[in-house]
mmCIF file of C-alpha atoms and ligand atoms in Angstrom:
data_model
loop_
_atom_site.group_PDB
_atom_site.id
_atom_site.type_symbol
_atom_site.label_atom_id
_atom_site.label_comp_id
_atom_site.label_asym_id
_atom_site.label_seq_id
_atom_site.Cartn_x
_atom_site.Cartn_y
_atom_site.Cartn_z
ATOM 1 C CA MET A 102 -77.899 -69.484 101.479
ATOM 2 C CA ARG A 103 -78.734 -72.956 100.159
ATOM 3 C CA ILE A 104 -76.880 -75.762 101.934
ATOM 4 C CA LEU A 105 -76.625 -79.360 100.749
ATOM 5 C CA VAL A 106 -75.975 -81.731 103.650
ATOM 6 C CA THR A 107 -74.694 -85.257 103.125
ATOM 7 C CA ASN A 108 -72.522 -87.858 104.856
ATOM 8 C CA ASP A 109 -71.161 -91.393 104.668
ATOM 9 C CA ASP A 110 -72.553 -92.880 107.873
ATOM 10 C CA GLY A 111 -76.060 -92.977 106.398
ATOM 11 C CA ILE A 112 -79.083 -90.704 106.568
ATOM 12 C CA ASP A 113 -80.193 -92.347 109.851
ATOM 13 C CA SER A 114 -76.959 -91.514 111.702
ATOM 14 C CA PRO A 115 -76.869 -89.107 114.657
ATOM 15 C CA GLY A 116 -74.109 -86.957 113.130
ATOM 16 C CA ILE A 117 -76.065 -85.863 110.065
ATOM 17 C CA TYR A 118 -79.102 -85.137 112.212
ATOM 18 C CA ALA A 119 -77.135 -82.841 114.526
ATOM 19 C CA LEU A 120 -75.528 -81.168 111.497
ATOM 20 C CA ALA A 121 -78.798 -80.551 109.659
ATOM 21 C CA GLN A 122 -80.435 -79.195 112.827
ATOM 22 C CA ALA A 123 -77.580 -76.769 113.499
ATOM 23 C CA LEU A 124 -77.492 -75.532 109.888
ATOM 24 C CA GLN A 125 -81.243 -74.792 109.832
ATOM 25 C CA GLY A 126 -80.354 -71.528 111.529
ATOM 26 C CA VAL A 127 -77.780 -70.643 108.871
ATOM 27 C CA GLY A 128 -79.557 -71.337 105.606
ATOM 28 C CA GLU A 129 -81.988 -73.448 103.664
ATOM 29 C CA VAL A 130 -80.912 -77.055 104.264
ATOM 30 C CA THR A 131 -81.535 -80.028 101.953
ATOM 31 C CA VAL A 132 -80.329 -83.443 103.074
ATOM 32 C CA VAL A 133 -79.361 -85.976 100.386
ATOM 33 C CA ALA A 134 -77.508 -88.902 101.946
ATOM 34 C CA PRO A 135 -76.850 -92.628 101.565
ATOM 35 C CA ASN A 136 -79.626 -94.918 102.805
ATOM 36 C CA GLN A 137 -77.066 -97.062 104.638
ATOM 37 C CA GLN A 138 -73.590 -97.026 106.127
ATOM 38 C CA GLN A 139 -71.023 -96.047 103.459
ATOM 39 C CA SER A 140 -67.893 -95.358 105.504
ATOM 40 C CA ALA A 141 -64.556 -96.009 103.784
ATOM 41 C CA VAL A 142 -66.060 -96.223 100.297
ATOM 42 C CA GLY A 143 -63.857 -93.316 99.236
ATOM 43 C CA HIS A 144 -64.934 -91.575 96.046
ATOM 44 C CA ALA A 145 -66.784 -94.579 94.615
ATOM 45 C CA LEU A 146 -69.574 -93.973 92.117
ATOM 46 C CA THR A 147 -72.400 -96.380 91.351
ATOM 47 C CA VAL A 148 -72.384 -97.209 87.650
ATOM 48 C CA ALA A 149 -73.561 -100.826 87.244
ATOM 49 C CA VAL A 150 -76.959 -100.497 88.940
ATOM 50 C CA PRO A 151 -79.506 -97.651 89.007
ATOM 51 C CA LEU A 152 -79.883 -95.296 91.946
ATOM 52 C CA ARG A 153 -83.174 -95.012 93.826
ATOM 53 C CA VAL A 154 -84.194 -92.053 95.973
ATOM 54 C CA HIS A 155 -86.717 -92.280 98.810
ATOM 55 C CA PRO A 156 -88.087 -89.568 101.084
ATOM 56 C CA TYR A 157 -86.793 -90.088 104.613
ATOM 57 C CA GLU A 158 -88.443 -88.954 107.853
ATOM 58 C CA ARG A 159 -87.017 -88.437 111.308
ATOM 59 C CA ASN A 160 -89.207 -87.932 114.361
ATOM 60 C CA GLY A 161 -92.258 -87.964 112.083
ATOM 61 C CA LYS A 162 -91.034 -85.015 109.990
ATOM 62 C CA PRO A 163 -89.549 -84.945 106.478
ATOM 63 C CA PHE A 164 -85.766 -85.006 106.892
ATOM 64 C CA GLY A 165 -84.265 -85.621 103.477
ATOM 65 C CA HIS A 166 -83.660 -87.828 100.477
ATOM 66 C CA ALA A 167 -82.227 -91.304 101.061
ATOM 67 C CA VAL A 168 -80.147 -92.546 98.114
ATOM 68 C CA THR A 169 -79.190 -96.159 97.397
ATOM 69 C CA GLY A 170 -75.650 -95.057 96.569
ATOM 70 C CA THR A 171 -72.379 -93.659 97.796
ATOM 71 C CA PRO A 172 -71.591 -90.221 99.277
ATOM 72 C CA ALA A 173 -70.169 -89.007 95.934
ATOM 73 C CA ASP A 174 -73.292 -90.347 94.170
ATOM 74 C CA CYS A 175 -75.435 -88.305 96.554
ATOM 75 C CA VAL A 176 -73.725 -85.014 95.717
ATOM 76 C CA LYS A 177 -73.754 -85.605 91.969
ATOM 77 C CA LEU A 178 -77.364 -86.776 91.984
ATOM 78 C CA ALA A 179 -78.491 -83.936 94.242
ATOM 79 C CA LEU A 180 -77.088 -81.346 91.867
ATOM 80 C CA ASP A 181 -78.262 -82.988 88.683
ATOM 81 C CA ALA A 182 -81.652 -84.393 89.630
ATOM 82 C CA ILE A 183 -82.904 -83.555 93.134
ATOM 83 C CA LEU A 184 -82.224 -79.919 93.992
ATOM 84 C CA PRO A 185 -84.219 -77.304 92.072
ATOM 85 C CA GLU A 186 -81.272 -74.878 92.349
ATOM 86 C CA ARG A 187 -77.539 -75.259 92.874
ATOM 87 C CA PRO A 188 -76.545 -75.121 96.531
ATOM 88 C CA ASP A 189 -74.162 -72.412 97.718
ATOM 89 C CA ILE A 190 -72.293 -74.850 99.912
ATOM 90 C CA VAL A 191 -71.934 -78.592 100.529
ATOM 91 C CA VAL A 192 -71.382 -79.839 104.089
ATOM 92 C CA SER A 193 -70.563 -83.513 104.656
ATOM 93 C CA GLY A 194 -70.745 -85.118 108.096
ATOM 94 C CA ILE A 195 -70.679 -85.093 110.941
ATOM 95 C CA ASN A 196 -68.623 -88.234 110.653
ATOM 96 C CA HIS A 197 -68.488 -90.715 113.482
ATOM 97 C CA GLY A 198 -64.713 -90.723 114.038
ATOM 98 C CA ARG A 199 -61.758 -88.547 113.071
ATOM 99 C CA ASN A 200 -60.817 -88.096 109.423
ATOM 100 C CA THR A 201 -57.123 -87.295 109.454
ATOM 101 C CA ALA A 202 -53.931 -88.321 107.683
ATOM 102 C CA VAL A 203 -54.292 -91.383 105.414
ATOM 103 C CA SER A 204 -57.965 -91.775 106.336
ATOM 104 C CA LEU A 205 -58.742 -88.943 103.920
ATOM 105 C CA ILE A 206 -58.258 -91.240 100.930
ATOM 106 C CA TYR A 207 -60.704 -93.824 102.289
ATOM 107 C CA SER A 208 -63.225 -91.407 103.733
ATOM 108 C CA GLY A 209 -66.646 -91.176 102.140
ATOM 109 C CA THR A 210 -67.264 -88.050 104.230
ATOM 110 C CA VAL A 211 -64.314 -86.285 102.632
ATOM 111 C CA SER A 212 -65.128 -87.638 99.155
ATOM 112 C CA ALA A 213 -68.630 -86.165 99.272
ATOM 113 C CA ALA A 214 -67.101 -82.750 99.958
ATOM 114 C CA THR A 215 -64.482 -83.353 97.261
ATOM 115 C CA GLU A 216 -67.296 -84.037 94.803
ATOM 116 C CA GLY A 217 -68.907 -80.768 95.846
ATOM 117 C CA THR A 218 -65.786 -78.767 95.102
ATOM 118 C CA LEU A 219 -65.210 -80.667 91.828
ATOM 119 C CA LEU A 220 -68.634 -79.412 90.809
ATOM 120 C CA GLY A 221 -67.592 -75.879 91.719
ATOM 121 C CA ILE A 222 -69.305 -75.522 95.092
ATOM 122 C CA PRO A 223 -67.447 -74.534 98.294
ATOM 123 C CA SER A 224 -67.446 -77.638 100.470
ATOM 124 C CA ILE A 225 -66.640 -78.757 104.010
ATOM 125 C CA ALA A 226 -66.115 -82.229 105.481
ATOM 126 C CA ILE A 227 -66.556 -82.370 109.256
ATOM 127 C CA SER A 228 -65.819 -85.208 111.663
ATOM 128 C CA LEU A 229 -66.036 -85.804 115.406
ATOM 129 C CA ASP A 230 -63.154 -87.607 117.093
ATOM 130 C CA ASN A 231 -65.363 -90.254 118.677
ATOM 131 C CA PHE A 232 -66.309 -93.680 117.341
ATOM 132 C CA SER A 233 -68.585 -94.616 120.246
ATOM 133 C CA LEU A 234 -72.330 -95.048 119.795
ATOM 134 C CA ASP A 235 -73.185 -92.414 122.419
ATOM 135 C CA ALA A 236 -70.999 -89.685 120.873
ATOM 136 C CA ASP A 237 -72.277 -86.129 121.446
ATOM 137 C CA PHE A 238 -72.296 -84.186 118.148
ATOM 138 C CA THR A 239 -73.615 -80.924 119.609
ATOM 139 C CA HIS A 240 -70.398 -78.938 119.637
ATOM 140 C CA ALA A 241 -69.203 -80.233 116.252
ATOM 141 C CA ALA A 242 -72.550 -79.148 114.781
ATOM 142 C CA GLU A 243 -72.054 -75.678 116.248
ATOM 143 C CA VAL A 244 -68.583 -75.525 114.703
ATOM 144 C CA ALA A 245 -70.153 -76.292 111.313
ATOM 145 C CA ALA A 246 -72.770 -73.575 111.800
ATOM 146 C CA TRP A 247 -69.986 -71.130 112.703
ATOM 147 C CA LEU A 248 -67.767 -72.045 109.748
ATOM 148 C CA VAL A 249 -70.346 -72.190 106.929
ATOM 149 C CA PRO A 250 -70.998 -68.414 106.766
ATOM 150 C CA ILE A 251 -67.233 -67.774 106.933
ATOM 151 C CA LEU A 252 -66.636 -70.070 103.980
ATOM 152 C CA HIS A 253 -69.479 -68.379 102.147
ATOM 153 C CA GLN A 254 -67.667 -65.016 102.459
ATOM 154 C CA HIS A 255 -64.259 -66.242 101.311
ATOM 155 C CA HIS A 256 -63.059 -67.708 98.041
ATOM 156 C CA LEU A 257 -61.897 -71.309 97.881
ATOM 157 C CA PRO A 258 -60.320 -72.328 94.569
ATOM 158 C CA ARG A 259 -62.212 -75.029 92.690
ATOM 159 C CA GLY A 260 -60.946 -78.422 93.810
ATOM 160 C CA VAL A 261 -59.978 -77.260 97.306
ATOM 161 C CA LEU A 262 -62.135 -78.141 100.305
ATOM 162 C CA LEU A 263 -61.906 -77.739 104.052
ATOM 163 C CA ASN A 264 -61.491 -80.845 106.193
ATOM 164 C CA VAL A 265 -62.557 -80.155 109.780
ATOM 165 C CA ASN A 266 -62.052 -82.350 112.842
ATOM 166 C CA VAL A 267 -63.557 -81.637 116.256
ATOM 167 C CA PRO A 268 -62.281 -83.154 119.526
ATOM 168 C CA ALA A 269 -64.836 -85.122 121.528
ATOM 169 C CA ILE A 270 -64.154 -83.421 124.838
ATOM 170 C CA PRO A 271 -66.228 -81.045 126.969
ATOM 171 C CA ARG A 272 -66.529 -77.685 125.257
ATOM 172 C CA ASP A 273 -64.670 -75.769 127.983
ATOM 173 C CA GLN A 274 -61.659 -78.042 127.447
ATOM 174 C CA ILE A 275 -61.391 -77.326 123.709
ATOM 175 C CA LYS A 276 -58.289 -75.175 123.274
ATOM 176 C CA GLY A 277 -59.380 -73.380 120.103
ATOM 177 C CA VAL A 278 -59.228 -73.628 116.335
ATOM 178 C CA ARG A 279 -55.976 -74.386 114.481
ATOM 179 C CA ILE A 280 -55.158 -74.571 110.785
ATOM 180 C CA ALA A 281 -53.424 -77.934 110.446
ATOM 181 C CA GLU A 282 -51.519 -80.035 107.933
ATOM 182 C CA GLN A 283 -52.722 -83.474 106.921
ATOM 183 C CA GLY A 284 -50.711 -85.829 109.143
ATOM 184 C CA SER A 285 -48.862 -89.019 108.266
ATOM 185 C CA GLY A 286 -50.605 -91.401 110.657
ATOM 186 C CA PHE A 287 -51.702 -94.774 109.356
ATOM 187 C CA TRP A 288 -53.834 -97.789 110.152
ATOM 188 C CA ASN A 289 -52.145 -100.902 111.479
ATOM 189 C CA ASP A 290 -54.594 -103.160 109.685
ATOM 190 C CA ARG A 291 -55.056 -106.871 109.867
ATOM 191 C CA TYR A 292 -57.738 -109.313 108.814
ATOM 192 C CA GLU A 293 -59.288 -111.376 111.539
ATOM 193 C CA VAL A 294 -60.044 -114.897 110.296
ATOM 194 C CA ARG A 295 -63.312 -116.470 111.416
ATOM 195 C CA HIS A 296 -65.247 -119.471 110.188
ATOM 196 C CA ASP A 297 -68.784 -119.694 108.907
ATOM 197 C CA PRO A 298 -71.151 -122.545 109.920
ATOM 198 C CA MET A 299 -69.842 -124.590 106.985
ATOM 199 C CA GLY A 300 -66.310 -124.291 108.318
ATOM 200 C CA ARG A 301 -65.158 -121.992 105.525
ATOM 201 C CA PRO A 302 -62.911 -119.094 106.537
ATOM 202 C CA TYR A 303 -63.967 -115.473 106.134
ATOM 203 C CA TYR A 304 -62.053 -112.296 106.860
ATOM 204 C CA TRP A 305 -62.957 -109.134 108.717
ATOM 205 C CA LEU A 306 -60.784 -106.024 108.552
ATOM 206 C CA THR A 307 -59.722 -104.797 111.963
ATOM 207 C CA GLY A 308 -56.756 -102.951 113.417
ATOM 208 C CA SER A 309 -55.818 -99.806 115.221
ATOM 209 C CA TYR A 310 -54.892 -96.307 114.178
ATOM 210 C CA ILE A 311 -51.356 -95.049 114.727
ATOM 211 C CA PRO A 312 -51.394 -91.237 114.675
ATOM 212 C CA ASP A 313 -48.206 -89.305 114.001
ATOM 213 C CA GLY A 314 -46.804 -87.115 116.737
ATOM 214 C CA HIS A 315 -45.744 -84.213 114.513
ATOM 215 C CA SER A 316 -46.605 -80.816 115.888
ATOM 216 C CA GLY A 317 -48.891 -79.046 113.433
ATOM 217 C CA SER A 318 -50.477 -82.213 112.065
ATOM 218 C CA ASP A 319 -54.219 -82.704 112.144
ATOM 219 C CA ASP A 320 -53.832 -85.801 114.331
ATOM 220 C CA GLN A 321 -51.548 -84.183 116.877
ATOM 221 C CA LEU A 322 -53.500 -80.925 117.241
ATOM 222 C CA LEU A 323 -56.784 -82.817 117.462
ATOM 223 C CA THR A 324 -55.359 -85.042 120.184
ATOM 224 C CA GLU A 325 -54.139 -81.923 122.015
ATOM 225 C CA GLY A 326 -57.717 -80.635 122.071
ATOM 226 C CA TYR A 327 -57.918 -78.277 119.092
ATOM 227 C CA VAL A 328 -60.544 -78.078 116.379
ATOM 228 C CA THR A 329 -58.449 -78.575 113.221
ATOM 229 C CA ILE A 330 -59.116 -77.175 109.755
ATOM 230 C CA THR A 331 -57.083 -78.485 106.814
ATOM 231 C CA PRO A 332 -57.394 -77.248 103.229
ATOM 232 C CA ILE A 333 -57.044 -80.265 100.940
ATOM 233 C CA HIS A 334 -57.281 -80.996 97.232
ATOM 234 C CA TYR A 335 -57.556 -84.089 95.076
ATOM 235 C CA ARG A 336 -54.757 -83.309 92.613
ATOM 236 C CA LEU A 337 -52.286 -86.141 93.140
ATOM 237 C CA THR A 338 -49.153 -85.247 91.158
ATOM 238 C CA ASP A 339 -46.034 -85.374 93.325
ATOM 239 C CA HIS A 340 -44.115 -82.373 92.037
ATOM 240 C CA THR A 341 -40.830 -83.330 93.667
ATOM 241 C CA MET A 342 -40.893 -86.733 92.006
ATOM 242 C CA LEU A 343 -41.936 -85.166 88.714
ATOM 243 C CA GLU A 344 -38.456 -83.618 88.458
ATOM 244 C CA GLU A 345 -36.672 -86.672 89.851
ATOM 245 C CA LEU A 346 -38.458 -88.963 87.376
ATOM 246 C CA ARG A 347 -37.156 -86.827 84.505
ATOM 247 C CA THR A 348 -33.600 -87.698 85.566
ATOM 248 C CA TRP A 349 -34.277 -91.410 85.082
ATOM 249 C CA GLY A 350 -33.824 -91.014 81.313
ATOM 250 C CA ILE A 351 -37.052 -92.783 80.473
ATOM 251 C CA GLU A 352 -38.811 -89.816 78.896
ATOM 252 C CA GLY A 353 -38.929 -89.730 75.109
ATOM 253 C CA LYS A 354 -37.756 -93.303 74.604
ATOM 254 C CA GLY A 355 -41.086 -94.727 73.443
ATOM 255 C CA GLY A 356 -41.491 -97.232 76.232
ATOM 256 C CA ALA A 357 -40.828 -100.968 76.114
HETATM 257 MN MN1 LIG B 576 -68.187 -92.606 108.335
#
């Protein structure tokens, strides 16, 4: 099995290293990842400047291909220009921090996996519920190594990917694996105003995450100590509103 590994935290992050190491035992791993931090870039593609690719080493050994682009760029470029053969699976992560609820639309980790499934390859995004610098990715990496062969056996429709979150608690405290819905938590964002040496204001996004408390949501189950797996897709039509909008009488009128 050929496995393409990518992420959004950058090719030098601890999460992608743990992931690539764990997947070595599962298949033939190729790492193609951003050369710098790309969290919260969503599904951005680089179109105004060229992409460069550089070989990247870790611990004195070849580790992968560092790309001067976004997570979605990495997957597209890997398939079109870097990999000699199509991968059987794309795994994105392990992200530093949970990817649940509204975070899925900002997440570069998830977008890399979305790009994989758009290109017809079964794909997983995996995140560890820990933002701290000393986070231990060992168990999350083992979860990925467990799940990849399972995904390889089953059919996922094109456009559907698996979003996985792993609690950052000792392994013997993890309660198990649960299939979960995307929650409705949100970020309580605000911009902190600071001043540069010239006295001009600048703004830095900060804030805190407000998870929902709904049983069955990714946020709630993750907080309770479960590994959560959520099937997601990128198709955005709201089918309930599709019908409601038809009752507004605006269809067929030719617009303004
Ligand atoms: Mn990230």
